[in-house]
Amino acid sequence: MAKVTVKDLDVKGKHVIVRVDFNVPHKNGVITDDNRVRAALPTINYLTENGAKVILLSHLGKVKTEEDKAKNDMSIVADCLAGLQSAPVTFVNATRGPELEEAVKNQEEGSIVLMQNTRYEDLDGKKESGNDEELGKYWASLADYFVEDAFGSVHRAHASTVGIPTHIPSAVGFLVEKEVNVLGGALNDPKRPFVAILGGAKVSDKIGVIENLLKIADKVLIGGGMSYTFSVAKGGKIGTSLLEEDKVDLAKEFLDKGEGKLFLPVDTVVANDFDNPTDCKVVPAGEIPDGYMGLDIGPETVKLFQKELEGAKTVFWNGPMGVFEKPEFAKGTEAICETLAHLEDATTIIGGGDSASAAKNLGYAEKFSHISTGGGASLEFMEGKELPGVAIIPEK
Ligand code: AMP
């Protein structure tokens, strides 16, 4: 990528708005995982160390009611941020107006202003999410430069992602630069063989990505709940497993197009009940007895997928192989995760979401080349779609 990056800006003494992803998980006002704040630190530290006056903007959750507003108060991030780096942090409990403007005006070089949740602006007519022209222009008026570092939000054309850079010179931060380089490398110039592994609940969520990766990857391995729609497309019996009937014809189309490169499970772990599985067994794919549902890939499928992954030089993985939240149906996801973690000389990429959680929970996070910080954004990227928050940043 040849986008302008934060390093190309002369930031000393300048106000720089950074769109970060501080959409952290939290409970009762306490952050339960501060990874997103940590992921933004390289760009924030670079700017404060180089004398910028940094203004941080992020959304936190959805804000549709006054209750959401109280629950998603960005002030919980201020202490966390202050504890993770040394620049002074001023939290402003407003998204516009004199308090915000004063705080920005009084900023010293190397200091940080953290603004209240951008989505507070959604309560009065979806101004943030609807990319209100006046709002983007107003926020832009507070700064000299804009830096996009919220990869998890770049697939959304909001006032804070697309509106601001319409009005002032802009650049990508280190996090977005890395995401786009790694994902773009896999998409545009992958070292081959390139194997994609797609799982998760539904075919409908992954149509675009399956379509694009069938064109680009050398092999596409499909597991998880969506594999049962493919099984039906092949004439199989799937009991009470997840099925999207309206996607069976599409699955047939993918099977035709992907002949020789699309690999489906050959066996599956089934249970008599989702909530209270008292009877679990492994059966061949497409032979699930009535009253049973498929909840994980079986051991023969793990072997097949391991064989197809041998020698892979690039791997993109999105979506668990089964209901990995329940230990009895997590084995397939765990085995794939372990296999990828031990692949030698390969670029291994996890496309965020549940597969990223699985890798982290299993202690393999460090073994992957890249774990994307944006589930939705990385999927749209791999679909070949343009990401509005990246597209708006100029080329060098
Ligand atoms: P996604 O967000 O599309 O990646 O889907 C992730 C969800 O798919 C997880 O919550 C899994 O529990 C669920 N999932 C994976 N395999 C199955 C399955 N065989 N049946 C039901 N849900 C599944």
Short mmCIF file of C-alpha atoms and ligand atoms in Angstrom, two decimals:
data_model
loop_
_atom_site.label_atom_id
_atom_site.label_comp_id
_atom_site.label_asym_id
_atom_site.label_seq_id
_atom_site.Cartn_x
_atom_site.Cartn_y
_atom_site.Cartn_z
CA MET A 1 0.00 0.00 0.00
CA ALA A 2 1.20 3.48 -0.67
CA LYS A 3 -1.18 5.39 1.57
CA VAL A 4 0.06 8.47 3.39
CA THR A 5 1.02 7.32 6.90
CA VAL A 6 1.32 9.14 10.20
CA LYS A 7 5.09 9.28 9.63
CA ASP A 8 4.56 11.46 6.55
CA LEU A 9 2.93 14.23 8.61
CA ASP A 10 4.83 17.05 10.27
CA VAL A 11 2.96 16.89 13.57
CA LYS A 12 5.01 19.01 15.98
CA GLY A 13 2.77 21.56 17.66
CA LYS A 14 -0.17 20.48 15.50
CA HIS A 15 -3.58 19.21 16.56
CA VAL A 16 -4.07 15.66 15.30
CA ILE A 17 -7.39 13.84 15.54
CA VAL A 18 -6.85 10.09 15.75
CA ARG A 19 -9.84 7.82 15.15
CA VAL A 20 -9.03 4.90 17.44
CA ASP A 21 -10.95 1.73 18.23
CA PHE A 22 -11.68 2.00 21.95
CA ASN A 23 -14.81 -0.11 21.60
CA VAL A 24 -13.64 -2.23 24.54
CA PRO A 25 -15.62 -4.98 26.26
CA HIS A 26 -16.76 -3.75 29.68
CA LYS A 27 -18.98 -4.73 32.57
CA ASN A 28 -20.29 -2.51 35.36
CA GLY A 29 -17.96 0.29 34.32
CA VAL A 30 -14.86 -1.93 34.31
CA ILE A 31 -12.92 -2.78 31.14
CA THR A 32 -12.61 -6.56 30.87
CA ASP A 33 -10.05 -6.60 28.03
CA ASP A 34 -7.82 -3.60 27.26
CA ASN A 35 -6.26 -5.06 24.08
CA ARG A 36 -7.89 -2.48 21.83
CA VAL A 37 -6.44 0.38 23.86
CA ARG A 38 -3.01 -1.27 23.77
CA ALA A 39 -3.27 -1.80 20.00
CA ALA A 40 -3.66 1.98 19.52
CA LEU A 41 -0.58 2.85 21.60
CA PRO A 42 2.10 2.77 18.88
CA THR A 43 0.36 5.57 16.95
CA ILE A 44 -0.58 7.54 20.08
CA ASN A 45 2.94 7.29 21.51
CA TYR A 46 4.55 8.24 18.20
CA LEU A 47 2.39 11.38 18.06
CA THR A 48 2.87 12.50 21.67
CA GLU A 49 6.62 11.81 21.51
CA ASN A 50 6.79 13.98 18.38
CA GLY A 51 5.05 16.96 19.99
CA ALA A 52 1.54 16.59 18.56
CA LYS A 53 -1.57 17.69 20.44
CA VAL A 54 -3.57 14.49 20.18
CA ILE A 55 -7.37 14.35 20.11
CA LEU A 56 -8.75 10.80 20.36
CA LEU A 57 -12.17 9.89 18.97
CA SER A 58 -13.84 6.48 19.19
CA HIS A 59 -17.23 4.89 19.45
CA LEU A 60 -18.14 2.58 22.34
CA GLY A 61 -21.06 0.23 21.76
CA LYS A 62 -24.30 1.35 20.15
CA VAL A 63 -26.14 4.39 21.48
CA LYS A 64 -29.85 4.32 20.72
CA THR A 65 -31.32 5.24 24.12
CA GLU A 66 -30.41 7.29 27.21
CA GLU A 67 -29.71 3.96 28.91
CA ASP A 68 -27.15 3.04 26.21
CA LYS A 69 -25.59 6.44 26.76
CA ALA A 70 -25.07 5.81 30.46
CA LYS A 71 -23.73 2.33 29.77
CA ASN A 72 -21.29 3.35 27.03
CA ASP A 73 -19.57 6.29 28.68
CA MET A 74 -16.04 6.68 27.25
CA SER A 75 -14.73 7.97 30.58
CA ILE A 76 -13.98 4.34 31.55
CA VAL A 77 -11.19 4.35 28.95
CA ALA A 78 -9.52 7.53 30.27
CA ASP A 79 -7.94 5.94 33.37
CA CYS A 80 -6.93 2.86 31.43
CA LEU A 81 -5.21 5.02 28.79
CA ALA A 82 -3.51 7.15 31.44
CA GLY A 83 -2.13 3.98 33.04
CA LEU A 84 -0.74 2.57 29.79
CA GLN A 85 1.35 5.53 28.61
CA SER A 86 2.93 8.65 30.08
CA ALA A 87 1.29 11.59 28.26
CA PRO A 88 -1.33 13.55 30.25
CA VAL A 89 -4.92 12.63 29.37
CA THR A 90 -7.87 15.01 29.65
CA PHE A 91 -11.29 13.42 29.25
CA VAL A 92 -13.99 15.67 27.79
CA ASN A 93 -17.54 14.66 28.58
CA ALA A 94 -18.94 16.16 25.38
CA THR A 95 -18.85 15.48 21.65
CA ARG A 96 -19.09 19.17 20.67
CA GLY A 97 -19.32 22.61 22.22
CA PRO A 98 -17.30 24.99 24.42
CA GLU A 99 -15.92 22.39 26.86
CA LEU A 100 -14.40 20.39 24.01
CA GLU A 101 -13.16 23.46 22.15
CA GLU A 102 -11.57 24.93 25.32
CA ALA A 103 -9.81 21.66 26.17
CA VAL A 104 -8.40 21.47 22.64
CA LYS A 105 -7.34 25.12 22.66
CA ASN A 106 -5.49 24.71 25.97
CA GLN A 107 -3.61 21.58 24.93
CA GLU A 108 0.17 21.43 25.41
CA GLU A 109 2.40 19.63 22.92
CA GLY A 110 2.50 15.90 23.71
CA SER A 111 -0.84 15.88 25.53
CA ILE A 112 -4.02 13.93 24.86
CA VAL A 113 -7.68 14.94 24.83
CA LEU A 114 -10.05 11.96 24.87
CA MET A 115 -13.51 12.91 23.64
CA GLN A 116 -16.78 11.34 24.80
CA ASN A 117 -18.23 8.44 22.72
CA THR A 118 -18.75 9.56 19.08
CA ARG A 119 -22.06 7.68 19.02
CA TYR A 120 -23.59 10.00 21.59
CA GLU A 121 -24.22 11.95 18.38
CA ASP A 122 -26.50 9.13 17.19
CA LEU A 123 -29.18 9.89 19.78
CA ASP A 124 -30.18 13.03 17.96
CA GLY A 125 -30.65 11.77 14.41
CA LYS A 126 -27.79 9.30 13.81
CA LYS A 127 -25.31 12.06 13.10
CA GLU A 128 -22.18 9.91 13.63
CA SER A 129 -23.41 6.69 11.95
CA GLY A 130 -25.18 8.63 9.20
CA ASN A 131 -22.00 10.60 8.38
CA ASP A 132 -23.69 13.93 8.97
CA GLU A 133 -21.89 16.51 6.82
CA GLU A 134 -21.96 19.25 9.42
CA LEU A 135 -20.64 16.97 12.20
CA GLY A 136 -17.64 15.74 10.18
CA LYS A 137 -16.83 19.32 9.26
CA TYR A 138 -17.13 20.47 12.88
CA TRP A 139 -14.81 17.76 14.23
CA ALA A 140 -12.36 18.48 11.40
CA SER A 141 -12.34 22.16 12.44
CA LEU A 142 -10.71 21.16 15.75
CA ALA A 143 -7.52 19.82 14.14
CA ASP A 144 -4.83 20.22 11.49
CA TYR A 145 -4.61 16.53 10.62
CA PHE A 146 -6.64 13.35 10.81
CA VAL A 147 -5.15 9.89 11.41
CA GLU A 148 -7.23 6.73 10.84
CA ASP A 149 -6.15 3.97 13.23
CA ALA A 150 -9.44 2.20 13.99
CA PHE A 151 -9.25 -0.82 11.69
CA GLY A 152 -12.37 -2.30 13.32
CA SER A 153 -14.37 0.68 12.02
CA VAL A 154 -12.93 1.37 8.56
CA HIS A 155 -15.67 -0.63 6.81
CA ARG A 156 -18.16 1.95 8.07
CA ALA A 157 -18.65 5.34 6.41
CA HIS A 158 -19.33 7.37 9.56
CA ALA A 159 -18.66 11.03 10.39
CA SER A 160 -15.60 10.05 12.47
CA THR A 161 -14.14 7.70 9.82
CA VAL A 162 -15.01 9.35 6.51
CA GLY A 163 -16.51 12.76 7.33
CA ILE A 164 -13.43 14.26 9.05
CA PRO A 165 -10.83 13.29 6.40
CA THR A 166 -13.04 14.84 3.72
CA HIS A 167 -12.05 18.21 5.19
CA ILE A 168 -8.43 18.00 6.47
CA PRO A 169 -5.21 16.27 5.35
CA SER A 170 -5.19 12.69 6.56
CA ALA A 171 -3.07 9.58 6.99
CA VAL A 172 -3.32 6.02 8.27
CA GLY A 173 -1.88 5.08 11.67
CA PHE A 174 0.46 2.15 12.32
CA LEU A 175 -2.34 -0.30 13.13
CA VAL A 176 -4.34 0.33 9.96
CA GLU A 177 -1.13 0.34 7.92
CA LYS A 178 -0.19 -3.10 9.25
CA GLU A 179 -3.68 -4.56 8.74
CA VAL A 180 -3.90 -3.33 5.17
CA ASN A 181 -0.38 -4.52 4.35
CA VAL A 182 -0.88 -8.02 5.75
CA LEU A 183 -4.42 -8.61 4.46
CA GLY A 184 -3.61 -6.88 1.17
CA GLY A 185 -0.52 -9.07 0.78
CA ALA A 186 -2.62 -12.22 1.16
CA LEU A 187 -5.23 -10.96 -1.25
CA ASN A 188 -3.05 -9.46 -3.96
CA ASP A 189 0.21 -11.36 -3.86
CA PRO A 190 -0.04 -14.42 -1.60
CA LYS A 191 2.82 -16.84 -1.24
CA ARG A 192 1.40 -20.11 -2.51
CA PRO A 193 -0.13 -22.49 -1.74
CA PHE A 194 -2.72 -20.14 -0.21
CA VAL A 195 -5.30 -21.97 1.89
CA ALA A 196 -8.43 -20.30 3.30
CA ILE A 197 -10.36 -21.84 6.18
CA LEU A 198 -13.88 -20.57 6.70
CA GLY A 199 -16.25 -21.54 9.48
CA GLY A 200 -18.84 -19.99 11.74
CA ALA A 201 -22.57 -20.12 11.83
CA LYS A 202 -23.97 -19.03 8.51
CA VAL A 203 -23.23 -19.18 4.80
CA SER A 204 -25.13 -15.92 4.37
CA ASP A 205 -22.53 -14.00 6.42
CA LYS A 206 -19.67 -15.28 4.30
CA ILE A 207 -21.03 -15.40 0.73
CA GLY A 208 -18.79 -12.59 -0.52
CA VAL A 209 -15.68 -13.96 1.12
CA ILE A 210 -16.25 -17.53 -0.14
CA GLU A 211 -16.84 -16.18 -3.65
CA ASN A 212 -13.69 -14.06 -3.69
CA LEU A 213 -11.43 -16.62 -2.01
CA LEU A 214 -12.57 -19.36 -4.39
CA LYS A 215 -11.05 -17.17 -7.10
CA ILE A 216 -7.85 -16.30 -5.26
CA ALA A 217 -6.94 -19.14 -2.88
CA ASP A 218 -5.60 -22.53 -3.95
CA LYS A 219 -7.87 -24.32 -1.47
CA VAL A 220 -10.91 -23.33 0.59
CA LEU A 221 -11.72 -25.52 3.60
CA ILE A 222 -15.24 -25.12 5.02
CA GLY A 223 -16.29 -26.11 8.55
CA GLY A 224 -18.69 -24.89 11.22
CA GLY A 225 -22.45 -24.50 11.05
CA MET A 226 -22.38 -23.33 7.46
CA SER A 227 -21.00 -26.64 6.22
CA TYR A 228 -24.41 -28.29 6.71
CA THR A 229 -26.03 -26.15 4.03
CA PHE A 230 -23.31 -27.44 1.68
CA SER A 231 -24.04 -30.96 2.88
CA VAL A 232 -27.71 -30.57 1.90
CA ALA A 233 -26.60 -29.17 -1.46
CA LYS A 234 -24.76 -32.48 -1.98
CA GLY A 235 -27.91 -34.47 -1.09
CA GLY A 236 -26.84 -35.26 2.50
CA LYS A 237 -28.99 -35.75 5.61
CA ILE A 238 -28.26 -33.25 8.38
CA GLY A 239 -30.89 -33.95 11.10
CA THR A 240 -31.57 -30.76 13.07
CA SER A 241 -28.25 -29.06 12.19
CA LEU A 242 -28.11 -25.42 11.13
CA LEU A 243 -29.54 -25.03 7.63
CA GLU A 244 -30.14 -21.99 5.47
CA GLU A 245 -32.61 -23.41 2.97
CA ASP A 246 -32.51 -20.32 0.81
CA LYS A 247 -28.76 -20.72 0.39
CA VAL A 248 -28.75 -24.34 -0.81
CA ASP A 249 -28.73 -23.34 -4.49
CA LEU A 250 -25.88 -20.91 -3.86
CA ALA A 251 -23.96 -23.67 -2.06
CA LYS A 252 -24.47 -25.88 -5.17
CA GLU A 253 -23.07 -23.09 -7.30
CA PHE A 254 -20.01 -22.80 -5.03
CA LEU A 255 -19.53 -26.59 -5.17
CA ASP A 256 -19.48 -26.43 -8.98
CA LYS A 257 -17.21 -23.41 -9.17
CA GLY A 258 -14.91 -24.72 -6.45
CA GLU A 259 -14.50 -28.25 -7.77
CA GLY A 260 -11.08 -29.52 -6.79
CA LYS A 261 -10.36 -26.69 -4.41
CA LEU A 262 -13.37 -26.61 -2.06
CA PHE A 263 -13.07 -29.09 0.82
CA LEU A 264 -15.96 -29.99 3.11
CA PRO A 265 -16.07 -32.03 6.34
CA VAL A 266 -16.11 -35.80 5.88
CA ASP A 267 -17.40 -36.50 9.39
CA THR A 268 -19.11 -34.56 12.12
CA VAL A 269 -19.67 -34.61 15.87
CA VAL A 270 -23.41 -34.75 16.56
CA ALA A 271 -25.51 -34.46 19.71
CA ASN A 272 -29.13 -35.07 20.60
CA ASP A 273 -29.55 -31.63 22.19
CA PHE A 274 -27.77 -28.28 21.99
CA ASP A 275 -28.26 -27.16 25.61
CA ASN A 276 -28.17 -30.54 27.27
CA PRO A 277 -26.17 -32.92 25.06
CA THR A 278 -26.49 -36.31 26.75
CA ASP A 279 -25.75 -38.34 23.61
CA CYS A 280 -22.76 -37.27 21.45
CA LYS A 281 -21.18 -39.30 18.66
CA VAL A 282 -19.22 -39.01 15.43
CA VAL A 283 -21.01 -39.84 12.17
CA PRO A 284 -20.06 -39.51 8.49
CA ALA A 285 -20.93 -36.13 6.92
CA GLY A 286 -24.35 -36.20 5.26
CA GLU A 287 -25.50 -39.12 7.41
CA ILE A 288 -26.73 -37.33 10.51
CA PRO A 289 -29.59 -39.29 12.12
CA ASP A 290 -32.97 -37.63 12.67
CA GLY A 291 -33.09 -35.73 15.94
CA TYR A 292 -29.32 -35.08 16.04
CA MET A 293 -27.46 -31.90 15.18
CA GLY A 294 -23.91 -31.38 13.95
CA LEU A 295 -21.89 -29.25 16.34
CA ASP A 296 -18.23 -29.78 15.38
CA ILE A 297 -16.07 -31.27 12.65
CA GLY A 298 -15.04 -34.87 13.35
CA PRO A 299 -11.54 -36.42 13.69
CA GLU A 300 -11.35 -37.58 10.04
CA THR A 301 -12.10 -34.02 8.91
CA VAL A 302 -9.35 -32.71 11.17
CA LYS A 303 -6.95 -35.18 9.46
CA LEU A 304 -8.17 -34.15 6.01
CA PHE A 305 -7.81 -30.44 6.76
CA GLN A 306 -4.34 -31.04 8.27
CA LYS A 307 -3.30 -32.85 5.08
CA GLU A 308 -4.60 -30.02 2.90
CA LEU A 309 -2.74 -27.50 5.05
CA GLU A 310 0.62 -29.28 4.68
CA GLY A 311 3.09 -27.03 2.93
CA ALA A 312 0.74 -24.02 2.90
CA LYS A 313 2.64 -20.73 2.67
CA THR A 314 -0.31 -18.40 3.32
CA VAL A 315 -3.36 -19.21 5.44
CA PHE A 316 -6.39 -17.03 6.14
CA TRP A 317 -8.77 -18.32 8.81
CA ASN A 318 -12.14 -16.89 9.80
CA GLY A 319 -14.81 -18.66 11.84
CA PRO A 320 -14.78 -21.59 14.29
CA MET A 321 -15.17 -25.19 13.11
CA GLY A 322 -17.93 -25.86 15.64
CA VAL A 323 -19.64 -24.56 18.76
CA PHE A 324 -16.26 -23.93 20.35
CA GLU A 325 -17.79 -22.11 23.33
CA LYS A 326 -18.74 -25.58 24.67
CA PRO A 327 -15.70 -27.75 25.50
CA GLU A 328 -17.30 -30.91 24.07
CA PHE A 329 -17.58 -29.22 20.63
CA ALA A 330 -14.32 -27.23 20.68
CA LYS A 331 -11.94 -30.01 19.58
CA GLY A 332 -12.14 -29.28 15.85
CA THR A 333 -11.46 -25.57 16.30
CA GLU A 334 -8.64 -26.32 18.74
CA ALA A 335 -7.02 -28.84 16.38
CA ILE A 336 -7.11 -26.40 13.45
CA CYS A 337 -5.73 -23.63 15.64
CA GLU A 338 -2.89 -25.87 16.83
CA THR A 339 -2.12 -27.03 13.29
CA LEU A 340 -1.88 -23.44 12.05
CA ALA A 341 0.25 -22.43 15.03
CA HIS A 342 2.81 -25.08 14.06
CA LEU A 343 2.92 -24.50 10.32
CA GLU A 344 6.47 -23.67 9.36
CA ASP A 345 7.49 -20.84 7.10
CA ALA A 346 3.90 -19.74 6.50
CA THR A 347 2.08 -16.44 6.85
CA THR A 348 -0.88 -17.27 9.08
CA ILE A 349 -3.66 -14.71 9.38
CA ILE A 350 -6.72 -14.83 11.62
CA GLY A 351 -9.55 -12.61 10.46
CA GLY A 352 -10.68 -11.42 13.90
CA GLY A 353 -13.87 -12.44 15.70
CA ASP A 354 -14.35 -15.86 17.26
CA SER A 355 -11.32 -17.52 15.65
CA ALA A 356 -9.14 -14.79 17.16
CA SER A 357 -10.66 -15.43 20.60
CA ALA A 358 -10.09 -19.16 20.17
CA ALA A 359 -6.40 -18.62 19.32
CA LYS A 360 -5.93 -16.28 22.28
CA ASN A 361 -7.76 -18.53 24.74
CA LEU A 362 -5.68 -21.50 23.67
CA GLY A 363 -2.48 -19.53 24.21
CA TYR A 364 -1.45 -19.54 20.53
CA ALA A 365 -1.86 -15.83 19.83
CA GLU A 366 1.91 -15.28 19.50
CA LYS A 367 2.25 -18.14 17.03
CA PHE A 368 0.25 -16.43 14.29
CA SER A 369 1.73 -13.94 11.86
CA HIS A 370 -1.25 -11.64 12.29
CA ILE A 371 -4.51 -11.55 14.23
CA SER A 372 -6.73 -8.90 12.74
CA THR A 373 -8.32 -6.39 15.12
CA GLY A 374 -11.39 -6.04 12.91
CA GLY A 375 -13.67 -9.04 12.32
CA GLY A 376 -16.15 -7.28 10.02
CA ALA A 377 -13.51 -5.10 8.37
CA SER A 378 -11.16 -8.01 7.63
CA LEU A 379 -14.00 -10.04 6.10
CA GLU A 380 -15.02 -7.15 3.85
CA PHE A 381 -11.39 -6.65 2.90
CA MET A 382 -11.06 -10.33 1.93
CA GLU A 383 -14.29 -10.03 -0.07
CA GLY A 384 -12.38 -7.53 -2.16
CA LYS A 385 -14.66 -4.68 -1.09
CA GLU A 386 -13.41 -1.16 -0.77
CA LEU A 387 -13.19 -0.04 2.89
CA PRO A 388 -14.46 3.56 3.00
CA GLY A 389 -12.27 4.55 5.97
CA VAL A 390 -9.15 3.43 4.07
CA ALA A 391 -10.23 4.56 0.61
CA ILE A 392 -10.60 8.17 1.80
CA ILE A 393 -6.93 8.37 2.90
CA PRO A 394 -4.84 9.67 0.02
CA GLU A 395 -2.04 7.74 -1.70
CA LYS A 396 1.49 9.05 -1.22
P1 AMP B 1 -19.48 -16.42 12.99
O1 AMP B 1 -19.74 -15.19 13.82
O2 AMP B 1 -20.29 -16.49 11.75
O3 AMP B 1 -18.01 -16.65 12.76
O4 AMP B 1 -20.02 -17.62 13.85
C1 AMP B 1 -19.51 -17.96 15.10
C2 AMP B 1 -20.51 -18.81 15.82
O5 AMP B 1 -20.81 -19.94 15.02
C3 AMP B 1 -20.01 -19.31 17.14
O6 AMP B 1 -20.77 -18.75 18.16
C4 AMP B 1 -20.24 -20.82 17.04
O7 AMP B 1 -20.80 -21.38 18.22
C5 AMP B 1 -21.22 -20.95 15.91
N1 AMP B 1 -21.15 -22.27 15.27
C6 AMP B 1 -20.09 -22.87 14.72
N2 AMP B 1 -20.39 -24.10 14.31
C7 AMP B 1 -21.69 -24.30 14.61
C8 AMP B 1 -22.60 -25.40 14.45
N3 AMP B 1 -22.18 -26.54 13.90
N4 AMP B 1 -23.85 -25.24 14.88
C9 AMP B 1 -24.26 -24.10 15.46
N5 AMP B 1 -23.46 -23.02 15.63
C10 AMP B 1 -22.19 -23.13 15.21
#
